[in-house]
């Protein structure tokens, strides 16, 4: 591609909306059916308002090996029952592809697991880099009361997204508000 020139863009703080955005995704409560543990709290919230849980600002590149797909993920603060707002989470369709996240703002966790059931829940705070190795499903969770969790991400162009496995099984671990603060608990509803 002869017209494919190097390019720059800016991620201004505090808004974190990139100066170049090719695609803006908004995920609302209605897109998360079956994902939150407390289904009664979920249905009650949804009946009241289809809240915006998170947004993704994508910079488009060809979805082929050799390219990198980049963007900004913004998870808003809030809870469904005791469970903090989170992304749907996914495996990459090409399982052997990694992803890198750089935390710009907010507090939270990255919940991760492999198809073999090995789990990791890593705290996220500004300035931290999180490396998601190949084969690990990943979901980001915002645990701040007022602030968005804002991350910059980059991953291989050919990765693709498998949402179905997590939609069916869930993650092994949940991030909840407990009486003494944030709790990472086993998901009693995880399906093998
Ligand atoms: C891309 C990636 C992130 C997420 C974003 C929203 O592979 O991991 O850009 O896409 O944080 O989460 P999902 O895609 O799970 O809705
Ligand atoms: Zn990913």
Short mmCIF file of N, CA and C in Angstrom, two decimals, residues 13 20 24 67 123 180 183 189:
data_model
loop_
_atom_site.label_atom_id
_atom_site.label_comp_id
_atom_site.label_asym_id
_atom_site.label_seq_id
_atom_site.Cartn_x
_atom_site.Cartn_y
_atom_site.Cartn_z
N UNK A 13 -5.41 13.78 28.10
CA UNK A 13 -5.88 13.49 29.46
C UNK A 13 -6.44 14.81 30.01
N UNK A 20 -7.80 10.63 16.98
CA UNK A 20 -8.25 9.87 15.81
C UNK A 20 -9.12 8.71 16.29
N UNK A 24 -16.49 3.95 17.19
CA UNK A 24 -16.80 4.14 18.62
C UNK A 24 -17.87 3.11 19.00
N UNK A 67 -0.26 -6.55 11.31
CA UNK A 67 -0.82 -5.27 11.74
C UNK A 67 -1.02 -5.29 13.26
N UNK A 123 -4.40 -6.38 39.48
CA UNK A 123 -4.87 -5.01 39.71
C UNK A 123 -4.35 -4.06 38.64
N UNK A 180 -15.89 -5.60 53.63
CA UNK A 180 -14.60 -5.00 53.97
C UNK A 180 -13.85 -4.46 52.75
N UNK A 183 -13.65 -7.72 46.83
CA UNK A 183 -13.43 -9.17 47.01
C UNK A 183 -13.29 -9.83 45.65
N UNK A 189 -21.34 -20.02 39.52
CA UNK A 189 -22.09 -20.36 38.31
C UNK A 189 -21.22 -20.69 37.11
#
